[in-house]
PDB file of N, CA, C and O in Angstrom:
ATOM      1  N   MET A  30       0.842  -1.198   0.000  1.00 94.00           N
ATOM      2  CA  MET A  30       0.000   0.000   0.000  1.00 94.00           C
ATOM      3  C   MET A  30       0.875   1.244   0.000  1.00 94.00           C
ATOM      4  O   MET A  30       1.898   1.278   0.662  1.00 94.00           O
ATOM      5  N   LYS A  31       0.442   2.236  -0.741  1.00 96.00           N
ATOM      6  CA  LYS A  31       1.081   3.548  -0.726  1.00 96.00           C
ATOM      7  C   LYS A  31       0.143   4.508  -0.015  1.00 96.00           C
ATOM      8  O   LYS A  31      -1.039   4.218   0.153  1.00 96.00           O
ATOM      9  N   GLU A  32       0.679   5.657   0.366  1.00 97.00           N
ATOM     10  CA  GLU A  32      -0.124   6.668   1.052  1.00 97.00           C
ATOM     11  C   GLU A  32       0.012   8.025   0.378  1.00 97.00           C
ATOM     12  O   GLU A  32       1.061   8.348  -0.180  1.00 97.00           O
ATOM     13  N   LEU A  33      -1.059   8.781   0.446  1.00 96.00           N
ATOM     14  CA  LEU A  33      -1.052  10.174   0.006  1.00 96.00           C
ATOM     15  C   LEU A  33      -1.705  10.992   1.099  1.00 96.00           C
ATOM     16  O   LEU A  33      -2.771  10.621   1.609  1.00 96.00           O
ATOM     17  N   LYS A  34      -1.064  12.077   1.480  1.00 98.00           N
ATOM     18  CA  LYS A  34      -1.665  13.052   2.394  1.00 98.00           C
ATOM     19  C   LYS A  34      -2.036  14.252   1.528  1.00 98.00           C
ATOM     20  O   LYS A  34      -1.178  14.855   0.903  1.00 98.00           O
ATOM     21  N   TYR A  35      -3.313  14.557   1.497  1.00 97.00           N
ATOM     22  CA  TYR A  35      -3.822  15.620   0.629  1.00 97.00           C
ATOM     23  C   TYR A  35      -4.407  16.732   1.488  1.00 97.00           C
ATOM     24  O   TYR A  35      -5.326  16.502   2.275  1.00 97.00           O
ATOM     25  N   THR A  36      -3.887  17.941   1.328  1.00 97.00           N
ATOM     26  CA  THR A  36      -4.404  19.109   2.029  1.00 97.00           C
ATOM     27  C   THR A  36      -5.592  19.648   1.242  1.00 97.00           C
ATOM     28  O   THR A  36      -5.457  19.997   0.067  1.00 97.00           O
ATOM     29  N   THR A  37      -6.732  19.699   1.890  1.00 97.00           N
ATOM     30  CA  THR A  37      -7.962  20.137   1.222  1.00 97.00           C
ATOM     31  C   THR A  37      -8.023  21.657   1.122  1.00 97.00           C
ATOM     32  O   THR A  37      -7.290  22.373   1.806  1.00 97.00           O
ATOM     33  N   SER A  38      -8.943  22.119   0.293  1.00 95.00           N
ATOM     34  CA  SER A  38      -9.148  23.548   0.102  1.00 95.00           C
ATOM     35  C   SER A  38     -10.645  23.817  -0.019  1.00 95.00           C
ATOM     36  O   SER A  38     -11.339  23.133  -0.777  1.00 95.00           O
ATOM     37  N   GLY A  39     -11.135  24.790   0.742  1.00 94.00           N
ATOM     38  CA  GLY A  39     -12.527  25.198   0.619  1.00 94.00           C
ATOM     39  C   GLY A  39     -13.515  24.326   1.369  1.00 94.00           C
ATOM     40  O   GLY A  39     -14.716  24.405   1.115  1.00 94.00           O
ATOM     41  N   THR A  40     -13.021  23.487   2.296  1.00 95.00           N
ATOM     42  CA  THR A  40     -13.917  22.616   3.061  1.00 95.00           C
ATOM     43  C   THR A  40     -13.594  22.696   4.548  1.00 95.00           C
ATOM     44  O   THR A  40     -12.545  23.203   4.934  1.00 95.00           O
ATOM     45  N   CYS A  41     -14.479  22.156   5.357  1.00 92.00           N
ATOM     46  CA  CYS A  41     -14.244  22.108   6.808  1.00 92.00           C
ATOM     47  C   CYS A  41     -13.133  21.122   7.152  1.00 92.00           C
ATOM     48  O   CYS A  41     -12.402  21.327   8.104  1.00 92.00           O
ATOM     49  N   SER A  42     -13.037  20.034   6.388  1.00 95.00           N
ATOM     50  CA  SER A  42     -11.926  19.107   6.613  1.00 95.00           C
ATOM     51  C   SER A  42     -10.641  19.775   6.134  1.00 95.00           C
ATOM     52  O   SER A  42     -10.656  20.611   5.233  1.00 95.00           O
ATOM     53  N   LYS A  43      -9.538  19.427   6.753  1.00 97.00           N
ATOM     54  CA  LYS A  43      -8.259  20.069   6.444  1.00 97.00           C
ATOM     55  C   LYS A  43      -7.277  19.148   5.733  1.00 97.00           C
ATOM     56  O   LYS A  43      -6.392  19.611   5.030  1.00 97.00           O
ATOM     57  N   LEU A  44      -7.448  17.832   5.916  1.00 98.00           N
ATOM     58  CA  LEU A  44      -6.483  16.872   5.385  1.00 98.00           C
ATOM     59  C   LEU A  44      -7.187  15.550   5.121  1.00 98.00           C
ATOM     60  O   LEU A  44      -8.093  15.169   5.863  1.00 98.00           O
ATOM     61  N   ILE A  45      -6.752  14.861   4.047  1.00 98.00           N
ATOM     62  CA  ILE A  45      -7.242  13.510   3.772  1.00 98.00           C
ATOM     63  C   ILE A  45      -6.026  12.597   3.683  1.00 98.00           C
ATOM     64  O   ILE A  45      -5.106  12.858   2.912  1.00 98.00           O
ATOM     65  N   ASP A  46      -6.030  11.533   4.484  1.00 98.00           N
ATOM     66  CA  ASP A  46      -5.005  10.491   4.419  1.00 98.00           C
ATOM     67  C   ASP A  46      -5.586   9.337   3.612  1.00 98.00           C
ATOM     68  O   ASP A  46      -6.617   8.776   3.989  1.00 98.00           O
ATOM     69  N   ILE A  47      -4.921   9.004   2.520  1.00 98.00           N
ATOM     70  CA  ILE A  47      -5.429   7.990   1.599  1.00 98.00           C
ATOM     71  C   ILE A  47      -4.409   6.870   1.465  1.00 98.00           C
ATOM     72  O   ILE A  47      -3.242   7.124   1.160  1.00 98.00           O
ATOM     73  N   GLU A  48      -4.859   5.633   1.676  1.00 98.00           N
ATOM     74  CA  GLU A  48      -4.040   4.459   1.395  1.00 98.00           C
ATOM     75  C   GLU A  48      -4.588   3.835   0.116  1.00 98.00           C
ATOM     76  O   GLU A  48      -5.814   3.732  -0.054  1.00 98.00           O
ATOM     77  N   TYR A  49      -3.690   3.414  -0.770  1.00 98.00           N
ATOM     78  CA  TYR A  49      -4.137   2.792  -2.015  1.00 98.00           C
ATOM     79  C   TYR A  49      -3.107   1.784  -2.494  1.00 98.00           C
ATOM     80  O   TYR A  49      -1.929   1.851  -2.136  1.00 98.00           O
ATOM     81  N   ASP A  50      -3.571   0.855  -3.300  1.00 97.00           N
ATOM     82  CA  ASP A  50      -2.706  -0.154  -3.896  1.00 97.00           C
ATOM     83  C   ASP A  50      -2.386   0.291  -5.314  1.00 97.00           C
ATOM     84  O   ASP A  50      -3.281   0.319  -6.166  1.00 97.00           O
ATOM     85  N   PRO A  51      -1.134   0.649  -5.607  1.00 96.00           N
ATOM     86  CA  PRO A  51      -0.793   1.138  -6.940  1.00 96.00           C
ATOM     87  C   PRO A  51      -0.855   0.046  -8.012  1.00 96.00           C
ATOM     88  O   PRO A  51      -0.985   0.357  -9.195  1.00 96.00           O
ATOM     89  N   GLU A  52      -0.798  -1.198  -7.610  1.00 96.00           N
ATOM     90  CA  GLU A  52      -0.874  -2.309  -8.575  1.00 96.00           C
ATOM     91  C   GLU A  52      -2.291  -2.458  -9.121  1.00 96.00           C
ATOM     92  O   GLU A  52      -2.479  -2.638 -10.324  1.00 96.00           O
ATOM     93  N   THR A  53      -3.269  -2.418  -8.224  1.00 97.00           N
ATOM     94  CA  THR A  53      -4.661  -2.628  -8.627  1.00 97.00           C
ATOM     95  C   THR A  53      -5.452  -1.331  -8.721  1.00 97.00           C
ATOM     96  O   THR A  53      -6.599  -1.338  -9.167  1.00 97.00           O
ATOM     97  N   MET A  54      -4.833  -0.225  -8.257  1.00 98.00           N
ATOM     98  CA  MET A  54      -5.491   1.082  -8.209  1.00 98.00           C
ATOM     99  C   MET A  54      -6.820   1.017  -7.450  1.00 98.00           C
ATOM    100  O   MET A  54      -7.848   1.540  -7.878  1.00 98.00           O
ATOM    101  N   THR A  55      -6.766   0.346  -6.284  1.00 98.00           N
ATOM    102  CA  THR A  55      -7.919   0.291  -5.396  1.00 98.00           C
ATOM    103  C   THR A  55      -7.591   1.004  -4.090  1.00 98.00           C
ATOM    104  O   THR A  55      -6.432   1.111  -3.697  1.00 98.00           O
ATOM    105  N   LEU A  56      -8.640   1.470  -3.441  1.00 98.00           N
ATOM    106  CA  LEU A  56      -8.484   2.228  -2.207  1.00 98.00           C
ATOM    107  C   LEU A  56      -8.445   1.334  -0.985  1.00 98.00           C
ATOM    108  O   LEU A  56      -9.172   0.330  -0.910  1.00 98.00           O
ATOM    109  N   GLY A  57      -7.604   1.727  -0.037  1.00 98.00           N
ATOM    110  CA  GLY A  57      -7.594   1.134   1.297  1.00 98.00           C
ATOM    111  C   GLY A  57      -8.304   2.102   2.222  1.00 98.00           C
ATOM    112  O   GLY A  57      -9.353   2.646   1.883  1.00 98.00           O
ATOM    113  N   ASP A  58      -7.704   2.374   3.372  1.00 98.00           N
ATOM    114  CA  ASP A  58      -8.304   3.301   4.325  1.00 98.00           C
ATOM    115  C   ASP A  58      -8.226   4.737   3.820  1.00 98.00           C
ATOM    116  O   ASP A  58      -7.217   5.156   3.256  1.00 98.00           O
ATOM    117  N   VAL A  59      -9.310   5.472   4.030  1.00 98.00           N
ATOM    118  CA  VAL A  59      -9.384   6.905   3.721  1.00 98.00           C
ATOM    119  C   VAL A  59      -9.852   7.585   4.999  1.00 98.00           C
ATOM    120  O   VAL A  59     -10.922   7.268   5.523  1.00 98.00           O
ATOM    121  N   ARG A  60      -9.034   8.514   5.516  1.00 98.00           N
ATOM    122  CA  ARG A  60      -9.342   9.198   6.770  1.00 98.00           C
ATOM    123  C   ARG A  60      -9.262  10.713   6.566  1.00 98.00           C
ATOM    124  O   ARG A  60      -8.284  11.216   6.025  1.00 98.00           O
ATOM    125  N   PHE A  61     -10.284  11.404   7.032  1.00 97.00           N
ATOM    126  CA  PHE A  61     -10.348  12.856   6.951  1.00 97.00           C
ATOM    127  C   PHE A  61      -9.992  13.448   8.314  1.00 97.00           C
ATOM    128  O   PHE A  61     -10.366  12.897   9.343  1.00 97.00           O
ATOM    129  N   THR A  62      -9.301  14.580   8.313  1.00 97.00           N
ATOM    130  CA  THR A  62      -9.044  15.349   9.523  1.00 97.00           C
ATOM    131  C   THR A  62      -9.907  16.591   9.456  1.00 97.00           C
ATOM    132  O   THR A  62      -9.804  17.370   8.506  1.00 97.00           O
ATOM    133  N   GLY A  63     -10.747  16.771  10.472  1.00 95.00           N
ATOM    134  CA  GLY A  63     -11.683  17.888  10.484  1.00 95.00           C
ATOM    135  C   GLY A  63     -12.960  17.511   9.748  1.00 95.00           C
ATOM    136  O   GLY A  63     -13.103  16.401   9.251  1.00 95.00           O
ATOM    137  N   GLY A  64     -13.882  18.430   9.706  1.00 93.00           N
ATOM    138  CA  GLY A  64     -15.143  18.188   9.020  1.00 93.00           C
ATOM    139  C   GLY A  64     -16.116  17.401   9.871  1.00 93.00           C
ATOM    140  O   GLY A  64     -15.914  17.203  11.070  1.00 93.00           O
ATOM    141  N   CYS A  65     -17.172  16.926   9.273  1.00 92.00           N
ATOM    142  CA  CYS A  65     -18.223  16.175   9.959  1.00 92.00           C
ATOM    143  C   CYS A  65     -17.792  14.720  10.099  1.00 92.00           C
ATOM    144  O   CYS A  65     -17.846  13.951   9.140  1.00 92.00           O
ATOM    145  N   HIS A  66     -17.332  14.370  11.279  1.00 92.00           N
ATOM    146  CA  HIS A  66     -16.689  13.081  11.514  1.00 92.00           C
ATOM    147  C   HIS A  66     -17.536  11.888  11.063  1.00 92.00           C
ATOM    148  O   HIS A  66     -17.035  10.984  10.386  1.00 92.00           O
ATOM    149  N   GLY A  67     -18.797  11.871  11.419  1.00 94.00           N
ATOM    150  CA  GLY A  67     -19.657  10.737  11.058  1.00 94.00           C
ATOM    151  C   GLY A  67     -19.802  10.572   9.557  1.00 94.00           C
ATOM    152  O   GLY A  67     -19.636   9.470   9.018  1.00 94.00           O
ATOM    153  N   ASN A  68     -20.105  11.647   8.867  1.00 95.00           N
ATOM    154  CA  ASN A  68     -20.270  11.582   7.411  1.00 95.00           C
ATOM    155  C   ASN A  68     -18.968  11.195   6.720  1.00 95.00           C
ATOM    156  O   ASN A  68     -18.965  10.401   5.771  1.00 95.00           O
ATOM    157  N   LEU A  69     -17.860  11.735   7.189  1.00 96.00           N
ATOM    158  CA  LEU A  69     -16.584  11.455   6.537  1.00 96.00           C
ATOM    159  C   LEU A  69     -16.095  10.048   6.836  1.00 96.00           C
ATOM    160  O   LEU A  69     -15.456   9.422   5.984  1.00 96.00           O
ATOM    161  N   GLN A  70     -16.431   9.521   8.003  1.00 96.00           N
ATOM    162  CA  GLN A  70     -16.152   8.110   8.282  1.00 96.00           C
ATOM    163  C   GLN A  70     -16.954   7.245   7.321  1.00 96.00           C
ATOM    164  O   GLN A  70     -16.457   6.240   6.821  1.00 96.00           O
ATOM    165  N   GLY A  71     -18.185   7.642   7.071  1.00 97.00           N
ATOM    166  CA  GLY A  71     -19.048   6.911   6.141  1.00 97.00           C
ATOM    167  C   GLY A  71     -18.486   6.897   4.734  1.00 97.00           C
ATOM    168  O   GLY A  71     -18.476   5.855   4.073  1.00 97.00           O
ATOM    169  N   ILE A  72     -18.001   8.032   4.272  1.00 97.00           N
ATOM    170  CA  ILE A  72     -17.398   8.097   2.936  1.00 97.00           C
ATOM    171  C   ILE A  72     -16.192   7.165   2.878  1.00 97.00           C
ATOM    172  O   ILE A  72     -16.040   6.398   1.920  1.00 97.00           O
ATOM    173  N   GLY A  73     -15.346   7.207   3.896  1.00 97.00           N
ATOM    174  CA  GLY A  73     -14.177   6.332   3.941  1.00 97.00           C
ATOM    175  C   GLY A  73     -14.554   4.861   3.871  1.00 97.00           C
ATOM    176  O   GLY A  73     -13.926   4.074   3.166  1.00 97.00           O
ATOM    177  N   ALA A  74     -15.608   4.485   4.604  1.00 98.00           N
ATOM    178  CA  ALA A  74     -16.056   3.091   4.606  1.00 98.00           C
ATOM    179  C   ALA A  74     -16.625   2.689   3.248  1.00 98.00           C
ATOM    180  O   ALA A  74     -16.396   1.574   2.770  1.00 98.00           O
ATOM    181  N   LEU A  75     -17.341   3.598   2.613  1.00 98.00           N
ATOM    182  CA  LEU A  75     -17.959   3.284   1.324  1.00 98.00           C
ATOM    183  C   LEU A  75     -16.942   3.125   0.192  1.00 98.00           C
ATOM    184  O   LEU A  75     -17.138   2.316  -0.707  1.00 98.00           O
ATOM    185  N   VAL A  76     -15.858   3.909   0.223  1.00 98.00           N
ATOM    186  CA  VAL A  76     -14.902   3.836  -0.886  1.00 98.00           C
ATOM    187  C   VAL A  76     -13.820   2.782  -0.674  1.00 98.00           C
ATOM    188  O   VAL A  76     -13.106   2.432  -1.612  1.00 98.00           O
ATOM    189  N   LYS A  77     -13.699   2.247   0.534  1.00 98.00           N
ATOM    190  CA  LYS A  77     -12.671   1.231   0.803  1.00 98.00           C
ATOM    191  C   LYS A  77     -12.887   0.031  -0.113  1.00 98.00           C
ATOM    192  O   LYS A  77     -13.985  -0.503  -0.219  1.00 98.00           O
ATOM    193  N   GLY A  78     -11.830  -0.361  -0.817  1.00 98.00           N
ATOM    194  CA  GLY A  78     -11.899  -1.469  -1.759  1.00 98.00           C
ATOM    195  C   GLY A  78     -12.359  -1.080  -3.150  1.00 98.00           C
ATOM    196  O   GLY A  78     -12.328  -1.890  -4.069  1.00 98.00           O
ATOM    197  N   MET A  79     -12.775   0.172  -3.332  1.00 98.00           N
ATOM    198  CA  MET A  79     -13.278   0.650  -4.626  1.00 98.00           C
ATOM    199  C   MET A  79     -12.112   1.006  -5.543  1.00 98.00           C
ATOM    200  O   MET A  79     -11.074   1.463  -5.089  1.00 98.00           O
ATOM    201  N   LYS A  80     -12.295   0.817  -6.834  1.00 98.00           N
ATOM    202  CA  LYS A  80     -11.321   1.271  -7.819  1.00 98.00           C
ATOM    203  C   LYS A  80     -11.268   2.801  -7.765  1.00 98.00           C
ATOM    204  O   LYS A  80     -12.305   3.468  -7.621  1.00 98.00           O
ATOM    205  N   ILE A  81     -10.089   3.338  -7.872  1.00 98.00           N
ATOM    206  CA  ILE A  81      -9.898   4.782  -7.746  1.00 98.00           C
ATOM    207  C   ILE A  81     -10.677   5.545  -8.808  1.00 98.00           C
ATOM    208  O   ILE A  81     -11.337   6.539  -8.501  1.00 98.00           O
ATOM    209  N   ASP A  82     -10.646   5.085 -10.052  1.00 97.00           N
ATOM    210  CA  ASP A  82     -11.368   5.815 -11.103  1.00 97.00           C
ATOM    211  C   ASP A  82     -12.879   5.803 -10.876  1.00 97.00           C
ATOM    212  O   ASP A  82     -13.569   6.765 -11.181  1.00 97.00           O
ATOM    213  N   GLU A  83     -13.399   4.735 -10.288  1.00 98.00           N
ATOM    214  CA  GLU A  83     -14.828   4.668  -9.968  1.00 98.00           C
ATOM    215  C   GLU A  83     -15.172   5.683  -8.877  1.00 98.00           C
ATOM    216  O   GLU A  83     -16.188   6.382  -8.959  1.00 98.00           O
ATOM    217  N   ALA A  84     -14.333   5.782  -7.859  1.00 98.00           N
ATOM    218  CA  ALA A  84     -14.562   6.752  -6.788  1.00 98.00           C
ATOM    219  C   ALA A  84     -14.549   8.171  -7.343  1.00 98.00           C
ATOM    220  O   ALA A  84     -15.409   8.990  -6.996  1.00 98.00           O
ATOM    221  N   VAL A  85     -13.605   8.467  -8.223  1.00 98.00           N
ATOM    222  CA  VAL A  85     -13.532   9.805  -8.835  1.00 98.00           C
ATOM    223  C   VAL A  85     -14.822  10.101  -9.597  1.00 98.00           C
ATOM    224  O   VAL A  85     -15.414  11.177  -9.451  1.00 98.00           O
ATOM    225  N   SER A  86     -15.286   9.148 -10.403  1.00 98.00           N
ATOM    226  CA  SER A  86     -16.476   9.398 -11.213  1.00 98.00           C
ATOM    227  C   SER A  86     -17.725   9.598 -10.353  1.00 98.00           C
ATOM    228  O   SER A  86     -18.621  10.344 -10.727  1.00 98.00           O
ATOM    229  N   ARG A  87     -17.760   8.991  -9.181  1.00 98.00           N
ATOM    230  CA  ARG A  87     -18.923   9.143  -8.305  1.00 98.00           C
ATOM    231  C   ARG A  87     -18.869  10.420  -7.465  1.00 98.00           C
ATOM    232  O   ARG A  87     -19.907  10.986  -7.123  1.00 98.00           O
ATOM    233  N   LEU A  88     -17.669  10.875  -7.118  1.00 98.00           N
ATOM    234  CA  LEU A  88     -17.528  11.972  -6.152  1.00 98.00           C
ATOM    235  C   LEU A  88     -17.214  13.333  -6.766  1.00 98.00           C
ATOM    236  O   LEU A  88     -17.513  14.363  -6.167  1.00 98.00           O
ATOM    237  N   ARG A  89     -16.610  13.358  -7.949  1.00 98.00           N
ATOM    238  CA  ARG A  89     -16.174  14.617  -8.562  1.00 98.00           C
ATOM    239  C   ARG A  89     -17.361  15.516  -8.842  1.00 98.00           C
ATOM    240  O   ARG A  89     -18.379  15.093  -9.389  1.00 98.00           O
ATOM    241  N   GLY A  90     -17.258  16.751  -8.423  1.00 97.00           N
ATOM    242  CA  GLY A  90     -18.282  17.749  -8.730  1.00 97.00           C
ATOM    243  C   GLY A  90     -19.359  17.910  -7.670  1.00 97.00           C
ATOM    244  O   GLY A  90     -20.209  18.793  -7.787  1.00 97.00           O
ATOM    245  N   ILE A  91     -19.341  17.075  -6.621  1.00 96.00           N
ATOM    246  CA  ILE A  91     -20.318  17.249  -5.538  1.00 96.00           C
ATOM    247  C   ILE A  91     -19.990  18.551  -4.801  1.00 96.00           C
ATOM    248  O   ILE A  91     -18.839  18.823  -4.494  1.00 96.00           O
ATOM    249  N   ARG A  92     -21.033  19.339  -4.573  1.00 96.00           N
ATOM    250  CA  ARG A  92     -20.841  20.628  -3.909  1.00 96.00           C
ATOM    251  C   ARG A  92     -21.510  20.626  -2.549  1.00 96.00           C
ATOM    252  O   ARG A  92     -22.471  19.912  -2.325  1.00 96.00           O
ATOM    253  N   CYS A  93     -20.990  21.451  -1.652  1.00 93.00           N
ATOM    254  CA  CYS A  93     -21.560  21.625  -0.319  1.00 93.00           C
ATOM    255  C   CYS A  93     -22.212  23.009  -0.258  1.00 93.00           C
ATOM    256  O   CYS A  93     -21.504  24.026  -0.216  1.00 93.00           O
ATOM    257  N   ARG A  94     -23.498  23.017  -0.324  1.00 91.00           N
ATOM    258  CA  ARG A  94     -24.279  24.253  -0.332  1.00 91.00           C
ATOM    259  C   ARG A  94     -23.761  25.226  -1.384  1.00 91.00           C
ATOM    260  O   ARG A  94     -23.648  24.886  -2.542  1.00 91.00           O
ATOM    261  N   GLU A  95     -23.392  26.435  -0.963  1.00 91.00           N
ATOM    262  CA  GLU A  95     -22.953  27.450  -1.939  1.00 91.00           C
ATOM    263  C   GLU A  95     -21.471  27.342  -2.290  1.00 91.00           C
ATOM    264  O   GLU A  95     -20.979  28.068  -3.146  1.00 91.00           O
ATOM    265  N   LYS A  96     -20.758  26.430  -1.631  1.00 92.00           N
ATOM    266  CA  LYS A  96     -19.321  26.276  -1.903  1.00 92.00           C
ATOM    267  C   LYS A  96     -19.113  25.630  -3.276  1.00 92.00           C
ATOM    268  O   LYS A  96     -19.956  24.887  -3.765  1.00 92.00           O
ATOM    269  N   ALA A  97     -17.973  25.897  -3.869  1.00 94.00           N
ATOM    270  CA  ALA A  97     -17.641  25.328  -5.178  1.00 94.00           C
ATOM    271  C   ALA A  97     -17.129  23.900  -5.074  1.00 94.00           C
ATOM    272  O   ALA A  97     -16.896  23.254  -6.091  1.00 94.00           O
ATOM    273  N   THR A  98     -16.975  23.385  -3.849  1.00 96.00           N
ATOM    274  CA  THR A  98     -16.429  22.050  -3.640  1.00 96.00           C
ATOM    275  C   THR A  98     -17.079  21.424  -2.411  1.00 96.00           C
ATOM    276  O   THR A  98     -17.999  22.006  -1.827  1.00 96.00           O
ATOM    277  N   SER A  99     -16.625  20.258  -2.030  1.00 96.00           N
ATOM    278  CA  SER A  99     -17.110  19.545  -0.847  1.00 96.00           C
ATOM    279  C   SER A  99     -16.030  18.557  -0.434  1.00 96.00           C
ATOM    280  O   SER A  99     -15.044  18.355  -1.153  1.00 96.00           O
ATOM    281  N   CYS A 100     -16.225  17.911   0.694  1.00 96.00           N
ATOM    282  CA  CYS A 100     -15.259  16.885   1.112  1.00 96.00           C
ATOM    283  C   CYS A 100     -15.190  15.728   0.104  1.00 96.00           C
ATOM    284  O   CYS A 100     -14.095  15.298  -0.260  1.00 96.00           O
ATOM    285  N   PRO A 101     -16.334  15.225  -0.406  1.00 97.00           N
ATOM    286  CA  PRO A 101     -16.239  14.184  -1.426  1.00 97.00           C
ATOM    287  C   PRO A 101     -15.520  14.668  -2.692  1.00 97.00           C
ATOM    288  O   PRO A 101     -14.711  13.939  -3.276  1.00 97.00           O
ATOM    289  N   ASP A 102     -15.779  15.898  -3.110  1.00 97.00           N
ATOM    290  CA  ASP A 102     -15.107  16.456  -4.286  1.00 97.00           C
ATOM    291  C   ASP A 102     -13.613  16.589  -4.036  1.00 97.00           C
ATOM    292  O   ASP A 102     -12.800  16.302  -4.926  1.00 97.00           O
ATOM    293  N   GLN A 103     -13.226  16.987  -2.828  1.00 97.00           N
ATOM    294  CA  GLN A 103     -11.805  17.094  -2.506  1.00 97.00           C
ATOM    295  C   GLN A 103     -11.138  15.722  -2.531  1.00 97.00           C
ATOM    296  O   GLN A 103     -10.003  15.582  -2.991  1.00 97.00           O
ATOM    297  N   LEU A 104     -11.847  14.690  -2.092  1.00 98.00           N
ATOM    298  CA  LEU A 104     -11.314  13.330  -2.189  1.00 98.00           C
ATOM    299  C   LEU A 104     -11.113  12.954  -3.647  1.00 98.00           C
ATOM    300  O   LEU A 104     -10.070  12.397  -4.012  1.00 98.00           O
ATOM    301  N   ALA A 105     -12.065  13.269  -4.501  1.00 98.00           N
ATOM    302  CA  ALA A 105     -11.924  12.979  -5.932  1.00 98.00           C
ATOM    303  C   ALA A 105     -10.714  13.702  -6.512  1.00 98.00           C
ATOM    304  O   ALA A 105      -9.950  13.112  -7.298  1.00 98.00           O
ATOM    305  N   ARG A 106     -10.496  14.935  -6.134  1.00 98.00           N
ATOM    306  CA  ARG A 106      -9.333  15.687  -6.637  1.00 98.00           C
ATOM    307  C   ARG A 106      -8.032  15.054  -6.169  1.00 98.00           C
ATOM    308  O   ARG A 106      -7.063  14.979  -6.929  1.00 98.00           O
ATOM    309  N   ALA A 107      -8.005  14.590  -4.916  1.00 98.00           N
ATOM    310  CA  ALA A 107      -6.816  13.902  -4.406  1.00 98.00           C
ATOM    311  C   ALA A 107      -6.578  12.624  -5.201  1.00 98.00           C
ATOM    312  O   ALA A 107      -5.437  12.306  -5.569  1.00 98.00           O
ATOM    313  N   LEU A 108      -7.646  11.894  -5.488  1.00 98.00           N
ATOM    314  CA  LEU A 108      -7.512  10.642  -6.239  1.00 98.00           C
ATOM    315  C   LEU A 108      -7.080  10.889  -7.677  1.00 98.00           C
ATOM    316  O   LEU A 108      -6.374  10.058  -8.268  1.00 98.00           O
ATOM    317  N   GLU A 109      -7.456  12.019  -8.245  1.00 98.00           N
ATOM    318  CA  GLU A 109      -6.961  12.371  -9.582  1.00 98.00           C
ATOM    319  C   GLU A 109      -5.449  12.547  -9.555  1.00 98.00           C
ATOM    320  O   GLU A 109      -4.761  12.206 -10.520  1.00 98.00           O
ATOM    321  N   GLN A 110      -4.919  13.062  -8.444  1.00 96.00           N
ATOM    322  CA  GLN A 110      -3.463  13.167  -8.283  1.00 96.00           C
ATOM    323  C   GLN A 110      -2.830  11.784  -8.251  1.00 96.00           C
ATOM    324  O   GLN A 110      -1.783  11.556  -8.841  1.00 96.00           O
ATOM    325  N   VAL A 111      -3.472  10.855  -7.544  1.00 96.00           N
ATOM    326  CA  VAL A 111      -2.966   9.478  -7.473  1.00 96.00           C
ATOM    327  C   VAL A 111      -2.903   8.890  -8.880  1.00 96.00           C
ATOM    328  O   VAL A 111      -1.898   8.290  -9.274  1.00 96.00           O
ATOM    329  N   ILE A 112      -3.971   9.073  -9.657  1.00 96.00           N
ATOM    330  CA  ILE A 112      -4.012   8.543 -11.026  1.00 96.00           C
ATOM    331  C   ILE A 112      -2.891   9.153 -11.850  1.00 96.00           C
ATOM    332  O   ILE A 112      -2.152   8.441 -12.546  1.00 96.00           O
ATOM    333  N   ALA A 113      -2.733  10.470 -11.782  1.00 96.00           N
ATOM    334  CA  ALA A 113      -1.697  11.152 -12.573  1.00 96.00           C
ATOM    335  C   ALA A 113      -0.298  10.706 -12.168  1.00 96.00           C
ATOM    336  O   ALA A 113       0.582  10.554 -13.027  1.00 96.00           O
ATOM    337  N   ASN A 114      -0.081  10.469 -10.886  1.00 92.00           N
ATOM    338  CA  ASN A 114       1.240  10.061 -10.400  1.00 92.00           C
ATOM    339  C   ASN A 114       1.570   8.604 -10.682  1.00 92.00           C
ATOM    340  O   ASN A 114       2.711   8.198 -10.538  1.00 92.00           O
ATOM    341  N   ASN A 115       0.577   7.815 -11.056  1.00 87.00           N
ATOM    342  CA  ASN A 115       0.780   6.382 -11.281  1.00 87.00           C
ATOM    343  C   ASN A 115       0.644   5.992 -12.739  1.00 87.00           C
ATOM    344  O   ASN A 115       0.390   4.833 -13.044  1.00 87.00           O
ATOM    345  N   LYS A 116       0.787   6.949 -13.642  1.00 81.00           N
ATOM    346  CA  LYS A 116       0.718   6.640 -15.081  1.00 81.00           C
ATOM    347  C   LYS A 116       2.086   6.283 -15.591  1.00 81.00           C
ATOM    348  O   LYS A 116       3.090   6.672 -15.121  1.00 81.00           O
TER     349      LYS A 116
END
């Protein structure tokens, strides 16, 4: 497993710790620092074992009220970095 620490922007959460398998491009544990703990634990549980590109397609573009982004969208942006770094 590899890890990525992603500093978020425009959300209540401040950091996302992502574990992933670069061989299969699947997600391991995903942990958020800050934000709504229950909801973000739920997101982490739902994406565990998911293919990274599938998670991006499901989460990219989700907005939080009037904000241009959200915690799920920030996770998708972090995962896009993982994809770009593993090409």
